[in-house]
Amino acid sequence: VADHFGLSRTAAHMAPAIALFAAVVGLPDSSKSACGPVSSSESRNCTQRCPSELSTLCDAHKDVPAALLGFEEDSLWIPRLDEFNSCTGSRITLTYTLLGEDGMADALEADCGTVAPTPSEGAGIYDGYVVQAPWVPNVEPLLENLSPRIAATPEIDWLDINPTSRSIVSFSNTVRALPLDVDFIAIGWREDVFRQWQPELEAMGLWPGPPETLEELVAVSEFLKGKDHNGDGIGDWGFCLTPQPNYFTAFLAPLMMRNEQACASGDCSGDRTGQNLFFDVQSFETTVGNAAYMQALQLFHRVLRASNCPDQAESADWVPQALRGDPLFSGAGNSKCDRKSAFASGRCAGVISMPGTLTKMLTGKYTPVTPQYHVNASSGENTTWALPGHDAADGYYWGRRAFFPGSEKVLDPATGGLVECTPDLCPKAVRHSRTGKLVNRATFFSEGGEAYALRASSPEGKKKALFDLFTWFSELPPSKVPLTGLYRQSQVADAASSVAELVEEGWPQQAADDLVELLAELFDEGSNAAQDLLLLGFSDYNERLDQRLLDEFLLTPPFLTAPEVDEPAFAAASDALVSQLRSDYDDVTRDYGGAAGQVQRWRASLNLLPLSAAALCDGFYASLDEDEKRRCSEDNLQILVATLCTVAGLLVLVLLVLGCRSIRRGVRRKAELERAADALVRRQVTDAMGYVNELQTPMVLMRASDFMRLGELRPHEELRDAGAVVFVDSVSDPFLTEHLTVFFSHQWLAFGDPDPRGEQYAVMVKAARSIAALEKVPLEDIFLWVDVISISQSCRSVQTLAINSLPCFASLLKYFVTVCPTVKHADTGAVCNKASYHERCWCRAELMSFWARNGTERMFYATGGSGAARRSEVGGEEPEGMALEPMAPEGVTESFVDAIKVFHGSLSCCRLGHAGGTACCDKEELMLPMLGLYAEIYAKRDGACKRINDAIEGHLDEIFPRTFEYCANGTTVQKLLFGDLVTVLRHDIDQAVAGGRTGRPLQIGKLQQGTSKAADAPIPHGTKHGSKHASAGPRHGVGGVKHGLATNKSWLLRRSSMSSRWSVGASPDVRPVGSILDEGRLAQLRRAAGSGRPRRA
């Protein structure tokens, strides 16, 4: 997958734009692999293979591969994908980004493409994505509009999903992702701590219950800071948190989410209360610095000072003595404020958090560790502290969940100040349980939760398979779906039933009651939910806020750990923050095209109509001078157009006069260029045949019996120097007809080593033995081609020639075996199997080359498994334990044709950016060999190649595309690949067969040549323009095979797709080949390799 994405192979070398991804988690090995095809016997047992929700989809996506990109691991992925693939026959795989959630936004843009600030093409490797709403705006037009699919799929029950989750994935009233989760900010509070200080809290008006306003949250935190919450006699903290921009925004939301419009008495729906949290929807002015913002800043600062952060930021001494050494606190002392470890220590009176982590604090991994055995710092006595509430006799459960507090005051749009809530200003306010006052509660849906999206340009079959997977997830209980909690209105409508289900799953009764009660109100259509900044540049705006507000201000010692805050200094720093943030936000806005474009996008994310052209002109050009303002008027626009037309007319007249002088010269030059272009096209068609009828460099083979004794894959140079390989110089060498030959095709399982754990070597050994048994010939009479053995690993020029000859090599041998056990890549963790093999362009070229000349009868997979005896595709009974699986048991199917679409595969050169645009693409190198193969197929279309020609006839544009996308320096351009070469080739063959008397003549000069790389390439060996470079040296080895190397210095060297780092540093010169390896020489070779070969990765 790292190759697919164009990543450097070590994190230190990743380009900044895509440095955040990609490590892969695939599916486990099993007798019924989630990535494998469904057998015919399984097809007859749909009811056994399919859960009831999938019963109508049995084998509906048979052999359809699809790739899903996610960012967070969950143990439920494997069983769910296994079930879905087994039932539907699909081959859906999942990839995780290397940096998890922090890397997903960049990974999404790199694969899908972007629309701003600079439009870019994506890699297009993945077909679907697990996303969060803030990442969507940058790629929104490139994601599938799911609205038609959702409308046609009643099982999803769209309106049952909570309204905020529906809203945050909708842009301009089109749905771009299917939400199956919800994220928002809430509080957890320890009832045991509150009860401990009940009299004091009652006197302050802060009991019973949790804080309901921001001011109460501050008061409770400041009061409980310094109180002992875990019995060790040491002062502890108020509400704990991890300082992040989204938690500050949670303080801002209740102060800002008031009604923007006047409403008639009794008709205050408050539908527009969510439109002004970050930027004004009319002017796009930021809210930074208004009265609500400054109030939120002060309250957030006070809670921060009363939290875990001052102690955690200074040293590791904050960890209770009783818990030091516990793995949960291994990161203590890294100067990081962390709510999870802080809460687990038992020192927090409460916590501010997102729902998933909050659940782990109240009922799971991060609950306070108990019992704690202390020597009380105050009394010196031995004490034992444990959480109450686990025993029914306590009468309550200690860990409670509640809404994030609201505010009794909101921003008044008329005066710009803070005023008490009224029904008009706060139409969605609730009554305070103790004071009866109106409290504007506005829960902030930070990020919004996981949702599922499709890449719009992905093939329909893959999108359909993934959407069926998403639909199935939407029907399952949340406990069975990865990364999902309660998110539907129906899941909390029957509170008793929902609570009972949670209790059955192990939740304490009180914890379950709290969650369902909170969600029932939050999921109501009238709830006052505040959505996140769903806008281009989301991460950039947030990074600036994180830097200015936290790193440079609130988390600095004068404002975090100082015993007292210097109020004038705080006021000055607050003013500086406002000035810096406004400037920073203006910079980000300019980076994304300016305020006019951003305001339209902001409105689209809120599902508001766009501003008119006049409104844009009036609202965003107020600061222009008078002349510029006049240009916005319709009259001056007409004058400008008339002036431009007059000037344009004069220019046209001048150009016509000047142009007449060059017309005749241009006509003559055009004719010359057309004749030259026609000659170039004809030359490319002629040259193509040379690439499949002559070797560019000798073919290197190894005897199977010697291969068995190697014990692992060895590089070419070692075996060449040991005389363990033979060389074939010509396609007509009798050696190829006198011996049984096998082409092993495989992937590399590490960046610097093809097979670091010997997994593929073991499969090759087993496959070779199976072929020997099948053909009833000894291993001594079988010769194998394996890339690392048969291609130079240290001489780049020879390596390049050999790689360019791969299609020819593959087509000449008698067996083609794809070695593809299901294993993991040693460096990336990516699952390597059949699916990943078929994604590679060079692997597809090898498949196509062998099939074009030999058909499918001797094409096999070798996965390392075995099966019962069965009839072979090539005749005869296979022995028990056969290690080969026919590649096309049903003949040439659509899926097989997809696998030979060579130029749809991925390449390392594309991943590396073609050396900044200075190197050609491997697709250009492959063009002429593939065209030569097609020439053979088309010439024999009525004879030996009829079945092959018939199979590809309807797919010529995909197999031999006219153009391809060339990426370099972040820019993608369309370059010629086959151009009109296929048309010319077919025409010329038709003319030759009919003696030149058939077909319409091609229009000279109207034809497009193929890739310019192929046009400039050297003529293949053996053509009338070339010469043979193989040496005529002495014969060696079996069958009189000559040893020699083809060289041609005119070839431009490029970085090949094979790693040259897997090398023993052997000299690139060619030495005579000795006799075939014997046991004594093998032992000598192994001793030599022990000191000279690099360590395995």
Coordinates of N, CA and C in Angstrom, one line a residue, residues 696-698 700 716-717 720 727 790-805 809 1044-1048 1053 1056 1068-1070:
Q696 N 16.0 -8.5 -25.0 CA 16.8 -7.4 -24.8 C 18.1 -7.7 -24.0
T697 N 18.0 -8.8 -23.2 CA 19.1 -9.3 -22.4 C 18.8 -10.8 -22.2
P698 N 19.9 -11.6 -22.0 CA 19.6 -13.0 -21.9 C 18.7 -13.4 -20.8
V700 N 17.7 -15.7 -17.7 CA 18.5 -16.5 -16.7 C 17.5 -17.4 -16.0
H716 N 20.9 -12.7 -7.7 CA 21.5 -13.2 -9.0 C 23.0 -13.3 -8.9
E717 N 23.7 -12.3 -8.4 CA 25.1 -12.3 -8.4 C 25.8 -13.5 -7.7
R720 N 25.1 -16.5 -10.0 CA 25.9 -16.4 -11.2 C 27.4 -16.7 -11.0
F727 N 22.0 -19.3 -19.0 CA 21.6 -18.1 -19.8 C 21.0 -18.5 -21.1
S790 N 17.1 -14.2 -11.4 CA 17.2 -14.1 -12.9 C 17.5 -12.7 -13.3
I791 N 17.5 -11.7 -12.4 CA 17.7 -10.3 -12.8 C 18.8 -9.7 -12.0
S792 N 19.8 -9.1 -12.6 CA 20.9 -8.5 -11.8 C 20.4 -7.5 -10.8
Q793 N 20.9 -7.7 -9.6 CA 20.5 -6.8 -8.4 C 21.5 -5.7 -8.2
S794 N 22.6 -5.6 -8.9 CA 23.6 -4.6 -8.6 C 24.0 -3.8 -9.9
C795 N 23.8 -4.3 -11.1 CA 24.2 -3.6 -12.3 C 22.9 -3.0 -12.8
R796 N 22.8 -1.7 -12.7 CA 21.5 -1.0 -13.0 C 21.1 -1.1 -14.5
S797 N 22.1 -1.0 -15.4 CA 21.8 -1.0 -16.8 C 21.3 -2.3 -17.2
V798 N 22.0 -3.4 -16.8 CA 21.5 -4.8 -17.1 C 20.2 -5.0 -16.5
Q799 N 20.0 -4.5 -15.2 CA 18.7 -4.7 -14.5 C 17.6 -4.1 -15.3
T800 N 17.8 -2.9 -15.9 CA 16.8 -2.2 -16.6 C 16.4 -2.9 -17.9
L801 N 17.4 -3.5 -18.6 CA 17.1 -4.2 -19.8 C 16.3 -5.5 -19.5
A802 N 16.7 -6.2 -18.4 CA 15.9 -7.4 -18.0 C 14.5 -7.1 -17.6
I803 N 14.3 -6.0 -16.9 CA 12.9 -5.6 -16.5 C 12.1 -5.3 -17.7
N804 N 12.7 -4.6 -18.7 CA 12.0 -4.3 -19.9 C 11.7 -5.5 -20.7
S805 N 12.4 -6.6 -20.5 CA 12.2 -7.9 -21.2 C 11.2 -8.8 -20.5
F809 N 10.0 -12.6 -21.5 CA 10.4 -13.7 -20.6 C 9.1 -14.5 -20.3
G1044 N 26.0 -14.7 -22.1 CA 26.3 -13.4 -22.7 C 25.3 -12.4 -22.2
L1045 N 25.6 -11.2 -22.3 CA 24.7 -10.1 -21.9 C 24.4 -9.1 -23.0
A1046 N 23.2 -8.8 -23.2 CA 22.8 -7.7 -24.2 C 23.0 -6.4 -23.5
T1047 N 23.7 -5.5 -24.2 CA 23.8 -4.1 -23.6 C 23.5 -3.1 -24.7
N1048 N 23.0 -2.0 -24.2 CA 22.7 -0.9 -25.2 C 22.8 0.4 -24.4
L1053 N 18.7 5.3 -18.3 CA 18.6 4.6 -17.1 C 17.5 5.2 -16.2
S1056 N 14.4 1.3 -11.3 CA 13.5 0.2 -11.6 C 12.6 -0.1 -10.5
P1068 N 29.6 -5.6 -11.4 CA 28.5 -5.7 -12.4 C 29.0 -6.4 -13.7
D1069 N 30.3 -6.7 -13.7 CA 30.8 -7.4 -15.0 C 30.3 -8.8 -15.0
V1070 N 30.3 -9.4 -16.2 CA 29.8 -10.8 -16.4 C 30.9 -11.8 -16.4

